[in-house]
Coordinates of C-alpha atoms in Angstrom, one line a residue:
X1 CA 74.2 -84.4 61.1
X2 CA 73.1 -87.2 61.9
X3 CA 69.5 -87.0 61.5
X4 CA 66.7 -89.1 64.3
X5 CA 63.6 -88.4 62.3
X6 CA 64.4 -88.3 58.4
X7 CA 61.7 -85.6 56.5
X8 CA 59.8 -87.7 54.1
X9 CA 61.0 -86.5 50.9
X10 CA 58.5 -86.6 47.5
X11 CA 59.0 -86.8 43.8
X12 CA 56.4 -84.8 41.3
X13 CA 57.5 -85.7 38.1
X14 CA 56.3 -83.2 35.5
X15 CA 54.0 -83.4 32.2
X16 CA 55.7 -82.5 28.7
X17 CA 55.9 -85.5 26.3
X18 CA 59.0 -86.0 24.5
X19 CA 61.5 -84.7 27.3
X20 CA 60.3 -86.5 30.1
X21 CA 63.6 -88.2 29.2
X22 CA 65.2 -85.4 31.0
X23 CA 63.5 -87.3 34.3
X24 CA 65.7 -89.9 34.2
X25 CA 68.8 -88.2 34.6
X26 CA 67.6 -86.6 38.1
X27 CA 66.4 -90.4 39.6
X28 CA 69.9 -91.4 38.4
X29 CA 71.3 -88.0 40.5
X30 CA 69.8 -88.6 43.6
X31 CA 70.6 -92.4 43.7
X32 CA 74.3 -91.3 43.3
X33 CA 73.6 -89.2 46.2
X34 CA 71.4 -91.5 48.0
X35 CA 68.9 -89.0 48.3
X36 CA 66.2 -91.6 48.6
X37 CA 62.1 -90.4 47.7
X38 CA 59.5 -91.7 49.7
X39 CA 56.9 -90.8 47.3
X40 CA 56.1 -90.0 43.8
X41 CA 53.7 -88.4 41.8
X42 CA 53.7 -88.2 37.3
X43 CA 51.7 -86.1 35.5
X44 CA 52.0 -87.3 31.6
X45 CA 55.4 -89.2 30.8
X46 CA 56.4 -87.6 34.5
X47 CA 53.5 -90.7 35.2
X48 CA 56.0 -93.7 32.7
X49 CA 58.7 -92.4 35.0
X50 CA 57.4 -92.2 38.3
X51 CA 55.5 -95.0 37.9
X52 CA 58.5 -97.4 36.3
X53 CA 60.8 -96.4 38.7
X54 CA 58.1 -96.6 42.1
X55 CA 57.4 -100.1 40.9
X56 CA 60.8 -101.7 40.0
X57 CA 63.0 -98.7 42.0
X58 CA 65.2 -99.1 39.3
X59 CA 66.3 -96.3 36.7
X60 CA 68.4 -98.7 34.9
X61 CA 65.9 -100.2 33.9
X62 CA 64.6 -97.4 32.2
X63 CA 67.0 -96.5 31.5
X64 CA 67.8 -99.4 29.5
X65 CA 64.1 -98.8 27.7
X66 CA 65.0 -95.4 26.7
X67 CA 68.1 -96.4 24.1
X68 CA 67.2 -100.6 23.8
X69 CA 63.8 -98.7 21.9
X70 CA 64.7 -97.4 18.8
X71 CA 62.6 -94.9 16.5
X72 CA 60.7 -96.9 14.5
X73 CA 59.9 -99.3 18.1
X74 CA 58.8 -96.3 19.6
X75 CA 57.0 -94.2 16.8
X76 CA 55.7 -97.3 16.1
X77 CA 53.6 -97.6 19.7
X78 CA 52.4 -94.5 19.3
X79 CA 50.5 -95.0 15.6
X80 CA 47.5 -97.4 16.6
X81 CA 44.9 -94.6 14.4
X82 CA 41.0 -93.9 15.8
X83 CA 39.8 -91.2 14.2
X84 CA 36.8 -91.2 16.4
X85 CA 38.8 -89.3 18.4
X86 CA 42.5 -88.5 18.4
X87 CA 45.0 -90.0 16.1
X88 CA 46.1 -92.7 17.7
X89 CA 44.0 -95.9 20.3
X90 CA 47.1 -96.1 22.6
X91 CA 47.0 -99.7 22.5
X92 CA 50.4 -99.7 21.2
X93 CA 51.8 -97.9 24.3
X94 CA 50.1 -100.1 26.3
X95 CA 51.2 -103.5 24.8
X96 CA 54.8 -101.9 25.0
X97 CA 54.8 -101.0 28.9
X98 CA 53.3 -104.2 29.1
X99 CA 56.5 -105.7 29.0
X100 CA 58.1 -104.0 31.9
X101 CA 55.0 -103.3 33.9
X102 CA 52.2 -106.3 33.7
X103 CA 48.3 -105.9 32.6
X104 CA 47.6 -106.9 36.7
X105 CA 50.0 -104.9 38.6
X106 CA 48.4 -102.7 40.5
X107 CA 49.8 -99.4 42.1
X108 CA 49.4 -100.5 45.4
X109 CA 52.1 -102.6 44.5
X110 CA 54.9 -100.6 43.7
X111 CA 57.6 -99.9 45.9
X112 CA 57.1 -96.3 46.5
X113 CA 53.9 -95.2 46.9
X114 CA 52.7 -93.6 43.5
X115 CA 50.1 -91.9 41.8
X116 CA 49.8 -90.6 38.4
X117 CA 47.5 -87.1 37.3
X118 CA 44.7 -87.1 34.6
X119 CA 42.2 -84.2 33.8
X120 CA 38.5 -85.2 34.0
X121 CA 37.0 -84.1 30.8
X122 CA 33.1 -84.0 32.8
X123 CA 34.8 -81.7 35.3
X124 CA 37.9 -80.1 34.1
X125 CA 39.0 -81.1 37.3
X126 CA 42.8 -83.1 37.9
X127 CA 41.9 -86.5 39.5
X128 CA 44.2 -88.2 41.3
X129 CA 44.5 -92.1 40.5
X130 CA 46.4 -93.1 43.3
X131 CA 44.7 -97.2 43.5
X132 CA 44.5 -99.4 40.7
X133 CA 45.9 -100.7 38.1
X134 CA 49.0 -99.4 37.1
X135 CA 49.2 -99.9 33.7
X136 CA 45.4 -98.0 33.1
X137 CA 46.5 -95.4 35.3
X138 CA 49.4 -94.2 33.0
X139 CA 47.5 -95.3 30.1
X140 CA 45.4 -92.2 31.3
X141 CA 47.9 -89.7 32.6
X142 CA 49.0 -89.9 29.1
X143 CA 46.4 -89.3 26.9
X144 CA 47.0 -86.1 25.4
X145 CA 44.6 -84.5 24.0
X146 CA 44.1 -85.2 19.9
X147 CA 47.2 -88.2 19.8
X148 CA 45.9 -90.4 22.4
X149 CA 42.5 -91.9 22.7
X150 CA 40.8 -90.2 25.9
X151 CA 40.2 -93.6 29.1
X152 CA 36.8 -93.9 30.3
X153 CA 37.5 -94.2 34.1
X154 CA 34.1 -95.8 36.7
X155 CA 31.7 -92.7 35.2
X156 CA 34.3 -90.1 33.2
X157 CA 36.7 -89.9 30.8
X158 CA 40.1 -88.9 31.1
X159 CA 42.4 -87.3 29.2
X160 CA 46.6 -86.2 29.9
X161 CA 46.6 -85.0 33.8
X162 CA 49.0 -81.8 31.9
X163 CA 46.0 -80.0 30.9
X164 CA 45.0 -79.1 34.9
X165 CA 48.4 -80.2 36.9
X166 CA 51.7 -80.4 35.0
X167 CA 54.1 -80.7 38.0
X168 CA 51.7 -82.9 41.0
X169 CA 54.1 -80.8 43.8
X170 CA 51.0 -81.2 45.9
X171 CA 50.1 -84.3 45.2
X172 CA 53.1 -85.7 46.3
X173 CA 52.9 -83.9 49.3
X174 CA 48.6 -84.8 49.5
X175 CA 50.0 -88.4 49.6
X176 CA 52.3 -87.5 52.8
X177 CA 55.0 -86.0 51.9
X178 CA 57.1 -82.9 53.9
X179 CA 59.5 -82.0 51.3
X180 CA 58.9 -82.1 48.3
X181 CA 61.0 -82.0 44.9
X182 CA 59.8 -80.2 41.9
X183 CA 60.9 -81.5 38.0
X184 CA 59.6 -79.3 35.9
X185 CA 59.8 -79.3 32.2
X186 CA 58.2 -76.1 30.9
X187 CA 60.0 -73.7 32.5
X188 CA 61.6 -72.7 29.7
X189 CA 58.4 -72.1 27.2
X190 CA 58.5 -67.9 28.0
X191 CA 60.4 -65.5 27.7
X192 CA 59.7 -65.3 23.8
X193 CA 60.4 -63.0 20.8
X194 CA 57.7 -63.4 18.3
X195 CA 57.1 -61.1 15.3
X196 CA 53.6 -60.2 14.9
X197 CA 53.7 -60.2 11.0
X198 CA 54.7 -64.2 11.3
X199 CA 52.1 -65.0 13.2
X200 CA 50.1 -67.9 12.0
X201 CA 47.1 -68.6 13.6
X202 CA 48.6 -72.2 14.2
X203 CA 51.4 -70.3 16.1
X204 CA 48.9 -67.9 18.5
X205 CA 46.7 -71.6 19.3
X206 CA 49.9 -73.4 20.6
X207 CA 51.5 -69.9 22.3
X208 CA 48.0 -70.3 23.8
X209 CA 48.6 -73.5 25.0
X210 CA 51.8 -73.0 25.8
X211 CA 50.8 -70.2 28.7
X212 CA 48.6 -72.3 30.1
X213 CA 51.6 -75.0 30.2
X214 CA 53.5 -72.1 31.8
X215 CA 51.8 -70.2 33.9
X216 CA 50.3 -73.3 35.8
X217 CA 54.1 -75.6 36.6
X218 CA 55.5 -72.4 37.3
X219 CA 52.9 -71.7 40.2
X220 CA 53.7 -75.1 41.1
X221 CA 57.1 -75.4 40.9
X222 CA 56.5 -72.5 43.8
X223 CA 55.6 -74.0 46.0
X224 CA 58.2 -77.1 45.8
X225 CA 61.1 -77.4 48.3
X226 CA 62.7 -77.5 45.6
X227 CA 62.6 -76.5 42.1
X228 CA 64.3 -77.9 39.0
X229 CA 62.9 -76.3 36.3
X230 CA 65.0 -78.0 33.6
X231 CA 66.9 -76.2 30.9
X232 CA 65.1 -78.4 27.8
X233 CA 64.0 -77.2 24.6
X234 CA 61.1 -75.9 24.2
X235 CA 60.3 -76.7 20.6
X236 CA 61.4 -80.8 20.5
X237 CA 59.2 -82.6 18.9
X238 CA 57.4 -85.5 19.8
X239 CA 59.0 -88.2 17.7
X240 CA 62.4 -87.2 19.5
X241 CA 61.6 -89.5 22.3
X242 CA 62.7 -92.5 20.0
X243 CA 65.9 -90.3 19.4
X244 CA 69.6 -90.5 21.4
X245 CA 68.2 -90.3 25.1
X246 CA 71.8 -89.1 26.7
X247 CA 71.3 -85.6 25.7
X248 CA 68.0 -85.5 27.9
X249 CA 69.2 -87.6 30.5
X250 CA 72.5 -85.2 31.1
X251 CA 70.5 -81.5 31.2
X252 CA 67.7 -83.5 34.4
X253 CA 71.6 -84.8 35.7
X254 CA 73.9 -81.8 35.3
X255 CA 70.1 -79.7 37.1
X256 CA 70.0 -82.1 39.9
X257 CA 73.7 -81.6 40.3
X258 CA 73.5 -77.9 40.8
X259 CA 71.0 -77.7 43.0
X260 CA 72.9 -80.7 45.1
X261 CA 73.4 -78.3 48.2
X262 CA 70.0 -77.6 48.2
X263 CA 68.8 -81.3 47.9
X264 CA 70.8 -82.2 50.6
X265 CA 69.5 -80.3 53.2
X266 CA 65.9 -81.6 53.3

């Protein structure tokens, strides 16, 4: 049936480091089925894929980046040591993305309205970056604690948005979306089977972090009109971002295909 007044659709792309390459598959399948996106909000790796897609409106550009970047190139983008507050300064990440985004590009320049989500270390609240420098907003959103140096933003310090809003369903709805597609990369974190006799201190710390990420992301997904909880390996290492991305992209494609009947009703 022809809809005279098409409802505005928002896409909320979640955090999840290397697992975020699955976002490419989601967008590819949406494009194939002519489901256009009117607003995008992204957290962490979701801000990278979402920001680039909002700017170019061409998922092939992002897919080509994923395939053309070898292990050494991608890993070296993160390998920028700074022992003061993190392992890596993150300047090489900016240099890598600069070739695709440009240092002077503003969020207001994107073809699709976009917002990146970061976390304010001074208030423990999420910060929504919907204007200003696009590259800097993405850099703030991906500032994984202990891995990438925090970002100074006005009078505060920002880190990875996954700490407060791993799947920004509420953000994209606030931007104006009437229907929201949420993409969650943490759904497979639980349930799990732990052996108390084999638990190390690091295992407990990781489980604590995962518990928070899982509960926050699943709570957000309950607010989405279509929830894509992707079946990605919960233990995928960060360096896997430099490996063959085809499996992750396919996971995103398959999850989107499976939900297509719901998606076409939006």
